[in-house]
C-alpha cells in the first residue's frame, strides 16, 4: 500500500513536471513563432498589395443596411489593414454642429447688404476659400 502511494505520488509529480515543461516549450514555441511572423514582409510592392486588398474588399459581400460599419471595420481590420485605417478617418463623424454653425456665420459676414448681388457660385467659392485657408 505504501509502495502504491509512492508510485502514485511519483507519477503525479512526474506528470506535473512534464506539464510545466510542456507549457514552457509551448510558450517558447509561440514566442519563436511570433518573432518569425513579425519579421515576415508581405510579397509584392506596396502598390500591388493595395490593389489586391482593394480587389478583395470589392469582391466581399455587401453589408446589410443595419450593420454598424465601424464595428465591421474593427472586426475586419486584419483582413483589410490599409482600408480599415482609411475607414476610421472617413467614418469619424464630428459630434458637434460647430463647423456648420461657423460656416453659416461666415456666410452671413460675406453676404451683407453691400454684397447682396453676389451670385450663389461666387458665394460658394468664397466660403470654400474661407473654410480652407488654414
PDB file of C-alpha atoms in Angstrom:
ATOM      1  CA  UNK A   1       0.000   0.000   0.000  1.00  0.00           C
ATOM      2  CA  UNK A   2       2.814   2.417   0.813  1.00  0.00           C
ATOM      3  CA  UNK A   3       4.542   1.455  -2.423  1.00  0.00           C
ATOM      4  CA  UNK A   4       1.350   2.183  -4.358  1.00  0.00           C
ATOM      5  CA  UNK A   5       1.059   5.653  -2.759  1.00  0.00           C
ATOM      6  CA  UNK A   6       4.718   6.369  -3.541  1.00  0.00           C
ATOM      7  CA  UNK A   7       4.197   5.263  -7.142  1.00  0.00           C
ATOM      8  CA  UNK A   8       1.059   7.422  -7.467  1.00  0.00           C
ATOM      9  CA  UNK A   9       2.831  10.443  -5.945  1.00  0.00           C
ATOM     10  CA  UNK A  10       5.907   9.991  -8.109  1.00  0.00           C
ATOM     11  CA  UNK A  11       3.793   9.604 -11.252  1.00  0.00           C
ATOM     12  CA  UNK A  12       1.727  12.664 -10.255  1.00  0.00           C
ATOM     13  CA  UNK A  13       4.853  14.742  -9.662  1.00  0.00           C
ATOM     14  CA  UNK A  14       6.312  13.481 -12.943  1.00  0.00           C
ATOM     15  CA  UNK A  15       3.148  14.482 -14.789  1.00  0.00           C
ATOM     16  CA  UNK A  16       3.220  17.916 -13.091  1.00  0.00           C
ATOM     17  CA  UNK A  17       6.830  18.386 -14.158  1.00  0.00           C
ATOM     18  CA  UNK A  18       6.069  17.265 -17.699  1.00  0.00           C
ATOM     19  CA  UNK A  19       3.013  19.588 -17.781  1.00  0.00           C
ATOM     20  CA  UNK A  20       5.095  22.572 -16.699  1.00  0.00           C
ATOM     21  CA  UNK A  21       7.817  21.633 -19.196  1.00  0.00           C
ATOM     22  CA  UNK A  22       5.159  21.284 -21.878  1.00  0.00           C
ATOM     23  CA  UNK A  23       3.804  24.733 -21.047  1.00  0.00           C
ATOM     24  CA  UNK A  24       7.319  26.194 -21.173  1.00  0.00           C
ATOM     25  CA  UNK A  25       8.074  24.587 -24.512  1.00  0.00           C
ATOM     26  CA  UNK A  26       4.664  25.657 -25.820  1.00  0.00           C
ATOM     27  CA  UNK A  27       5.346  29.209 -24.651  1.00  0.00           C
ATOM     28  CA  UNK A  28       8.793  29.172 -26.249  1.00  0.00           C
ATOM     29  CA  UNK A  29       7.303  27.814 -29.449  1.00  0.00           C
ATOM     30  CA  UNK A  30       4.775  30.671 -29.603  1.00  0.00           C
ATOM     31  CA  UNK A  31       7.474  33.250 -28.818  1.00  0.00           C
ATOM     32  CA  UNK A  32       9.558  31.879 -31.679  1.00  0.00           C
ATOM     33  CA  UNK A  33       6.525  31.837 -33.985  1.00  0.00           C
ATOM     34  CA  UNK A  34       5.569  35.433 -33.120  1.00  0.00           C
ATOM     35  CA  UNK A  35       9.159  36.572 -33.642  1.00  0.00           C
ATOM     36  CA  UNK A  36       9.298  34.893 -37.045  1.00  0.00           C
ATOM     37  CA  UNK A  37       5.912  36.283 -38.091  1.00  0.00           C
ATOM     38  CA  UNK A  38       6.949  39.784 -37.021  1.00  0.00           C
ATOM     39  CA  UNK A  39       9.887  39.642 -39.428  1.00  0.00           C
ATOM     40  CA  UNK A  40       7.819  38.409 -42.394  1.00  0.00           C
ATOM     41  CA  UNK A  41       7.194  41.050 -45.039  1.00  0.00           C
ATOM     42  CA  UNK A  42       4.265  40.724 -47.440  1.00  0.00           C
ATOM     43  CA  UNK A  43       5.226  39.888 -51.003  1.00  0.00           C
ATOM     44  CA  UNK A  44       4.972  42.466 -53.766  1.00  0.00           C
ATOM     45  CA  UNK A  45       5.163  46.225 -53.881  1.00  0.00           C
ATOM     46  CA  UNK A  46       3.031  48.491 -51.720  1.00  0.00           C
ATOM     47  CA  UNK A  47       1.033  49.418 -54.792  1.00  0.00           C
ATOM     48  CA  UNK A  48       0.298  45.806 -55.745  1.00  0.00           C
ATOM     49  CA  UNK A  49      -0.680  44.948 -52.150  1.00  0.00           C
ATOM     50  CA  UNK A  50      -3.057  47.927 -52.125  1.00  0.00           C
ATOM     51  CA  UNK A  51      -4.638  46.789 -55.384  1.00  0.00           C
ATOM     52  CA  UNK A  52      -5.036  43.237 -54.083  1.00  0.00           C
ATOM     53  CA  UNK A  53      -6.523  44.459 -50.794  1.00  0.00           C
ATOM     54  CA  UNK A  54      -8.967  46.747 -52.603  1.00  0.00           C
ATOM     55  CA  UNK A  55     -10.000  43.991 -55.006  1.00  0.00           C
ATOM     56  CA  UNK A  56     -10.519  41.572 -52.121  1.00  0.00           C
ATOM     57  CA  UNK A  57     -12.709  44.183 -50.404  1.00  0.00           C
ATOM     58  CA  UNK A  58     -14.743  44.783 -53.566  1.00  0.00           C
ATOM     59  CA  UNK A  59     -15.246  41.029 -54.005  1.00  0.00           C
ATOM     60  CA  UNK A  60     -16.545  40.708 -50.425  1.00  0.00           C
ATOM     61  CA  UNK A  61     -20.284  40.535 -49.740  1.00  0.00           C
ATOM     62  CA  UNK A  62     -22.281  43.752 -49.405  1.00  0.00           C
ATOM     63  CA  UNK A  63     -23.262  44.662 -45.848  1.00  0.00           C
ATOM     64  CA  UNK A  64     -26.872  44.844 -44.806  1.00  0.00           C
ATOM     65  CA  UNK A  65     -28.160  48.358 -44.020  1.00  0.00           C
ATOM     66  CA  UNK A  66     -28.491  47.609 -40.299  1.00  0.00           C
ATOM     67  CA  UNK A  67     -24.792  46.642 -39.933  1.00  0.00           C
ATOM     68  CA  UNK A  68     -22.638  49.016 -37.896  1.00  0.00           C
ATOM     69  CA  UNK A  69     -19.805  49.991 -40.277  1.00  0.00           C
ATOM     70  CA  UNK A  70     -17.370  50.927 -37.510  1.00  0.00           C
ATOM     71  CA  UNK A  71     -17.876  47.543 -35.851  1.00  0.00           C
ATOM     72  CA  UNK A  72     -17.464  45.770 -39.203  1.00  0.00           C
ATOM     73  CA  UNK A  73     -14.162  47.558 -39.850  1.00  0.00           C
ATOM     74  CA  UNK A  74     -12.950  46.753 -36.324  1.00  0.00           C
ATOM     75  CA  UNK A  75     -13.637  43.058 -36.925  1.00  0.00           C
ATOM     76  CA  UNK A  76     -12.133  43.039 -40.433  1.00  0.00           C
ATOM     77  CA  UNK A  77      -9.111  45.278 -39.865  1.00  0.00           C
ATOM     78  CA  UNK A  78      -6.785  42.263 -40.004  1.00  0.00           C
ATOM     79  CA  UNK A  79      -8.077  41.370 -43.470  1.00  0.00           C
ATOM     80  CA  UNK A  80      -8.094  44.951 -44.816  1.00  0.00           C
ATOM     81  CA  UNK A  81      -5.490  46.835 -42.725  1.00  0.00           C
ATOM     82  CA  UNK A  82      -4.962  49.800 -45.050  1.00  0.00           C
ATOM     83  CA  UNK A  83      -8.613  50.235 -45.916  1.00  0.00           C
ATOM     84  CA  UNK A  84      -9.508  49.993 -42.226  1.00  0.00           C
ATOM     85  CA  UNK A  85      -7.209  52.947 -41.494  1.00  0.00           C
ATOM     86  CA  UNK A  86      -8.940  54.965 -44.195  1.00  0.00           C
ATOM     87  CA  UNK A  87     -12.367  53.943 -42.931  1.00  0.00           C
ATOM     88  CA  UNK A  88     -11.524  55.123 -39.413  1.00  0.00           C
ATOM     89  CA  UNK A  89     -10.606  58.530 -40.813  1.00  0.00           C
ATOM     90  CA  UNK A  90     -13.567  58.847 -43.172  1.00  0.00           C
ATOM     91  CA  UNK A  91     -16.211  57.376 -40.863  1.00  0.00           C
ATOM     92  CA  UNK A  92     -15.140  59.527 -37.932  1.00  0.00           C
ATOM     93  CA  UNK A  93     -18.097  61.883 -37.623  1.00  0.00           C
ATOM     94  CA  UNK A  94     -17.831  65.002 -35.543  1.00  0.00           C
ATOM     95  CA  UNK A  95     -20.267  65.009 -32.650  1.00  0.00           C
ATOM     96  CA  UNK A  96     -20.751  68.758 -32.872  1.00  0.00           C
ATOM     97  CA  UNK A  97     -22.544  71.188 -35.127  1.00  0.00           C
ATOM     98  CA  UNK A  98     -19.932  73.917 -34.538  1.00  0.00           C
ATOM     99  CA  UNK A  99     -18.360  73.703 -38.042  1.00  0.00           C
ATOM    100  CA  UNK A 100     -21.782  74.021 -39.639  1.00  0.00           C
ATOM    101  CA  UNK A 101     -22.719  76.996 -37.438  1.00  0.00           C
ATOM    102  CA  UNK A 102     -19.352  78.608 -38.129  1.00  0.00           C
ATOM    103  CA  UNK A 103     -19.929  78.245 -41.874  1.00  0.00           C
ATOM    104  CA  UNK A 104     -23.340  79.942 -41.628  1.00  0.00           C
ATOM    105  CA  UNK A 105     -21.765  82.729 -39.580  1.00  0.00           C
ATOM    106  CA  UNK A 106     -19.055  83.270 -42.199  1.00  0.00           C
ATOM    107  CA  UNK A 107     -21.691  83.215 -44.946  1.00  0.00           C
ATOM    108  CA  UNK A 108     -23.620  85.890 -43.052  1.00  0.00           C
ATOM    109  CA  UNK A 109     -20.469  88.014 -42.836  1.00  0.00           C
ATOM    110  CA  UNK A 110     -19.742  87.646 -46.550  1.00  0.00           C
ATOM    111  CA  UNK A 111     -23.268  88.142 -47.829  1.00  0.00           C
ATOM    112  CA  UNK A 112     -24.145  91.538 -46.384  1.00  0.00           C
ATOM    113  CA  UNK A 113     -26.362  94.383 -47.591  1.00  0.00           C
ATOM    114  CA  UNK A 114     -23.424  95.760 -49.565  1.00  0.00           C
ATOM    115  CA  UNK A 115     -22.641  92.393 -51.157  1.00  0.00           C
ATOM    116  CA  UNK A 116     -26.171  91.264 -51.851  1.00  0.00           C
ATOM    117  CA  UNK A 117     -25.509  90.993 -55.578  1.00  0.00           C
ATOM    118  CA  UNK A 118     -23.061  88.102 -55.118  1.00  0.00           C
ATOM    119  CA  UNK A 119     -24.098  85.095 -57.121  1.00  0.00           C
ATOM    120  CA  UNK A 120     -24.501  81.707 -55.454  1.00  0.00           C
ATOM    121  CA  UNK A 121     -21.461  80.311 -57.272  1.00  0.00           C
ATOM    122  CA  UNK A 122     -19.236  83.196 -56.139  1.00  0.00           C
ATOM    123  CA  UNK A 123     -20.550  82.906 -52.564  1.00  0.00           C
ATOM    124  CA  UNK A 124     -19.835  79.171 -52.591  1.00  0.00           C
ATOM    125  CA  UNK A 125     -16.282  79.829 -53.813  1.00  0.00           C
ATOM    126  CA  UNK A 126     -15.677  82.471 -51.130  1.00  0.00           C
ATOM    127  CA  UNK A 127     -16.984  80.139 -48.422  1.00  0.00           C
ATOM    128  CA  UNK A 128     -14.772  77.345 -49.695  1.00  0.00           C
ATOM    129  CA  UNK A 129     -11.703  79.592 -49.627  1.00  0.00           C
ATOM    130  CA  UNK A 130     -12.568  80.922 -46.181  1.00  0.00           C
ATOM    131  CA  UNK A 131     -13.057  77.411 -44.800  1.00  0.00           C
ATOM    132  CA  UNK A 132      -9.791  76.053 -46.245  1.00  0.00           C
ATOM    133  CA  UNK A 133      -7.401  78.960 -45.702  1.00  0.00           C
ATOM    134  CA  UNK A 134      -5.509  77.378 -42.792  1.00  0.00           C
TER     135      UNK A 134
END
